Amino acid sequence: MSSSKGFSKRLGFKRTNTDQEAVTVTSVAPKGTEDATANAHIVAGNGDANSIIDEVVRDISETEANRRLNAFRQDHKWDPNMPDDALEMVDMATEAHDHKGEAELVGEVIENSPYPEVRAVVRNYDEDVPTSTIRAWTIGLLLTTVCSGVNGLFLLRYPIVYIGPYVVLLIAYPMGLAAARFLPSKEISFFGLKGNLNPGPFNVKEHVIIVAMANAAFGGGAGYFLDTVVSLKKFYHFDTSQFGWGFNILFALSTQCLGFGLAGSVRKFLVEPAAMIWPGSLVNVGFMYALHDHSKNDPSKTNGWSVSRYKLFMIVMIGMFVWSFFPTFIIPAFSYFAWVTWIKPNNVVINQLFGQTTGISLGFPFTGFTLDWAQVNSFYNSPLISPWHAHANTGIGIVIFVWIITPALHYSGVWYSDYLPISQNKIIDNTGHTYNTSRILTLEHVVDPAKYEAYSPLFLATAAALSYGMNFASISALISHTYLFSGAEIWRRWRASSGELDDVHMKIMRKYKLVPTWWYLSLLVVMIGFAFASALAYPTGMAWYSVVLSLVIAATWTIPIGIIQAFTNIQLGLNVFTEFIIGYVQPGHPIAMMMFKTFGYIVMTQALYFCQDLKLGHYMHVPQRSMFTAQLVATIWSCLCQLSTVQWAMGAIKNVCTDEASGFFTCAYVKTFYNASVIWGAIGPKHLFSGDAVYSNLQYFWLVGFLAPFLVYGAARMFPRMSLIRKISMPLIFACMGYVPPYSPMNILTWVMVGFIFNKYIRGKFLGWWMEYNYVTSAALDVGLALCAIFLFFFVQLPGAGMPDYWGTSIVSGTVDGAGAAVRKIVDFKNGETFGPKTWKW
């Protein structure tokens, strides 16, 4: 019996039409129908993966099959997403030198994707349809203009509203259908380029172009450069003669487009490998196919479900839209259902331990929970996207570091914790109040040492302090983890010739003209010039070597953090790391700190957004040059739209960025960014983490983080048959507190629990259902929530309406946890009493 015979069945893989000759058919029938009248084309040989795979299986020698499988085994031995059965079947076939079995496995796991989540939504054939069409560009640029402007404008308002790519993906579909129905089929010429206004039915590749534009323009919300632009004008009070349109455009384009150039330069490592599955892109793929394919499913393959993905999406989306009114507006207590604190609302210890806003949610879900999807998907995105091992690593970290270590530190009095909250996201002075930076700054926004020594050192809540140490550990762990577990694969891809390591989708993509790497490198060089110009030609105080260092940080950490995100959909942040570095390199320069953080952190973040979109285009087989043009144009246009909107708002809205601002345009979120620039730029990290500072012992976390992956690697080498060890990720475990505070363990553990149910239990027990419906369900939940938030904002909050006060709206804020007042000891500051060290020096 062939060793690979049960492979497809064991992993839920099933290829069809493998016995057919390679032909080119002129139409594609929707799944489950016999209709062959559509105008799409499946291109066999160049596009139909089955014919490619069959040719390889038929012609490969036993020696070559054995070599390729052994190389596959070596490359994926540390891959946490690789199914254990796949590796076992490879071992069995290669050890037995079973020619037929080895050949079939080469077809299944090398020529095709070995990942069930990829095969669940990504088609292994190409449709020869129009892509970069006039209507796709028109819809894409229209939505980019409107949504970029709206996101930029409402960044200045509290609460903020954000129109995300999922909403654009949904809105673009009826717009595309309407364009296909009403536009005439007419050839036109534009700057020498010819195109048809209506080349046929609106297709999925056009949809990808629109979504790629949206993701490039505002995938992460309003551009991060806006925080700096607004802070300079409204909080640092510089006029346009010092920081005008020239600076704004240079800074905006460099921060956004540097990431684009960087993403294209690392495609070989983060986009092309099959192991880089990018779960976030899989959701977009499933969502788009659900909209374009309304056919019913075969119940024998989906655990008895026959409903189409489109219909399920609509049902779940509408259900989430309706439900979200309750926790968001009608009964806000559903968001923070910490019932234990409601019984003892003024008991500080109970609120610290069981609270869900400034507490640590001990005993979740039995002592409290949430019924609000916004509390679950607002940090790591939907839990249905990330694989179960990502949830497990994060959950283990929360239990160890937040439920065990944090209370142990807090109730031992370390770091003056008796006078501080257990978990709160703010800098505190020695009276227990929020640190007032205006008391130590000169008119030039520089710290006056005498004022600092007369006022107060800086203090952090216990969980906040520990989270800084954990951030140090996660950054250093990334270095050793990447070297140990991915170093050989990175080096092999660096040395590999073009096409040598292609998966089935990359082979399909090679039928189109690829984007040469020098395009991206040229863009990178130009944008580096823009970055230097914005930093050195204006009074930023940023030195040339700080610009170089920030860009080196972005480039160095893009691949390690990108690998983690491509595996897990979790992006580790460099925000604390960049603030920490610039605070030592150029202390006392808050504007330099803002720019350094943007160049070092946001450029890397933008690069990974672009990588995710490049993977989307890779999965959907969209020509690379079409994606390149769409992303670049949308990025540049979005920068101009956002800058224009914000500049208009700062002049047109009365008292903007003040507490008296009309329409609640108080710039509360930008003010938080400004405060961070003062704390880290003007005061600097040395007053928190160096010398005799209160939190200097947290520096040991750098060493702990770097060494921890060696322990995991050693265990994995000692026990190679224990597959669970390769799923342990020390960077993820240390990063578990990346959002704690401001979020509480309730948020993180709800995300863990929901994700574990879907991606471990349901996937293991109902694989057919999971492969067909999981990602569509995820998109539906997120879109329903987003539409509800947008509806409430424009039709309830903006007009000034609200729910009457009753227990459902007031019970959370009526506890000391909800009020942010859960502190065991309070000083009599009115009589000059303080806590902390008696003396401190600048």
XYZ file of N, CA, C and O in Angstrom, residues 13 66 71 103 113 127 186 257 298 319 361 403 425 446 532 558 576 595 727 789 806:
84
model
N -7.444 16.953 2.396
C -7.073 17.422 1.072
C -7.753 16.569 0.024
O -7.838 15.362 0.152
N 12.728 11.832 -3.663
C 13.285 11.660 -2.319
C 14.071 12.886 -1.895
O 13.969 13.351 -0.753
N 14.352 17.732 1.469
C 14.548 19.185 1.581
C 13.316 19.847 2.183
O 13.426 20.756 3.016
N 6.271 10.348 -5.159
C 5.819 11.206 -6.253
C 4.501 11.883 -5.917
O 4.315 13.077 -6.166
N -0.246 23.315 -2.018
C -0.032 23.811 -0.658
C -0.317 22.706 0.357
O -1.345 22.031 0.283
N -7.722 32.233 -13.258
C -8.779 32.683 -14.159
C -8.245 33.829 -15.006
O -7.775 34.828 -14.477
N -17.427 50.276 -24.129
C -16.842 51.247 -25.049
C -15.343 51.364 -24.807
O -14.894 51.504 -23.674
N 5.693 55.310 1.909
C 6.286 54.628 0.748
C 7.577 53.898 1.076
O 7.978 52.992 0.337
N -21.687 21.119 -0.941
C -22.010 19.701 -0.839
C -22.001 19.309 0.630
O -20.942 19.342 1.268
N -26.700 39.482 11.840
C -26.838 39.138 13.250
C -25.880 39.929 14.124
O -26.263 40.459 15.176
N -8.534 40.634 35.793
C -9.531 39.635 35.350
C -9.225 38.233 35.853
O -9.409 37.246 35.137
N -1.434 36.808 35.741
C -2.183 36.234 36.850
C -1.293 35.784 38.008
O -1.773 35.696 39.137
N -2.817 52.428 32.029
C -1.930 52.862 30.959
C -1.673 54.358 31.026
O -2.117 55.117 30.170
N 11.493 71.845 26.255
C 12.654 71.144 26.797
C 12.496 71.083 28.307
O 11.963 72.019 28.933
N 15.472 61.906 4.837
C 16.561 62.789 5.268
C 16.176 64.251 5.092
O 16.481 65.095 5.954
N 12.001 43.799 10.046
C 10.880 43.486 9.160
C 10.751 41.992 8.931
O 9.647 41.430 9.019
N 7.756 50.632 21.692
C 8.528 50.839 22.921
C 10.021 50.815 22.623
O 10.804 51.623 23.151
N 9.600 61.461 15.129
C 10.010 61.061 13.794
C 10.775 59.743 13.812
O 10.610 58.900 12.928
N 5.821 24.304 18.325
C 4.759 25.308 18.327
C 4.956 26.352 19.439
O 4.196 27.314 19.534
N -20.817 50.151 14.255
C -20.063 51.274 14.824
C -20.213 52.525 13.968
O -20.389 53.635 14.491
N -29.037 54.375 33.367
C -29.650 53.321 34.164
C -28.544 52.328 34.491
O -27.380 52.508 34.098
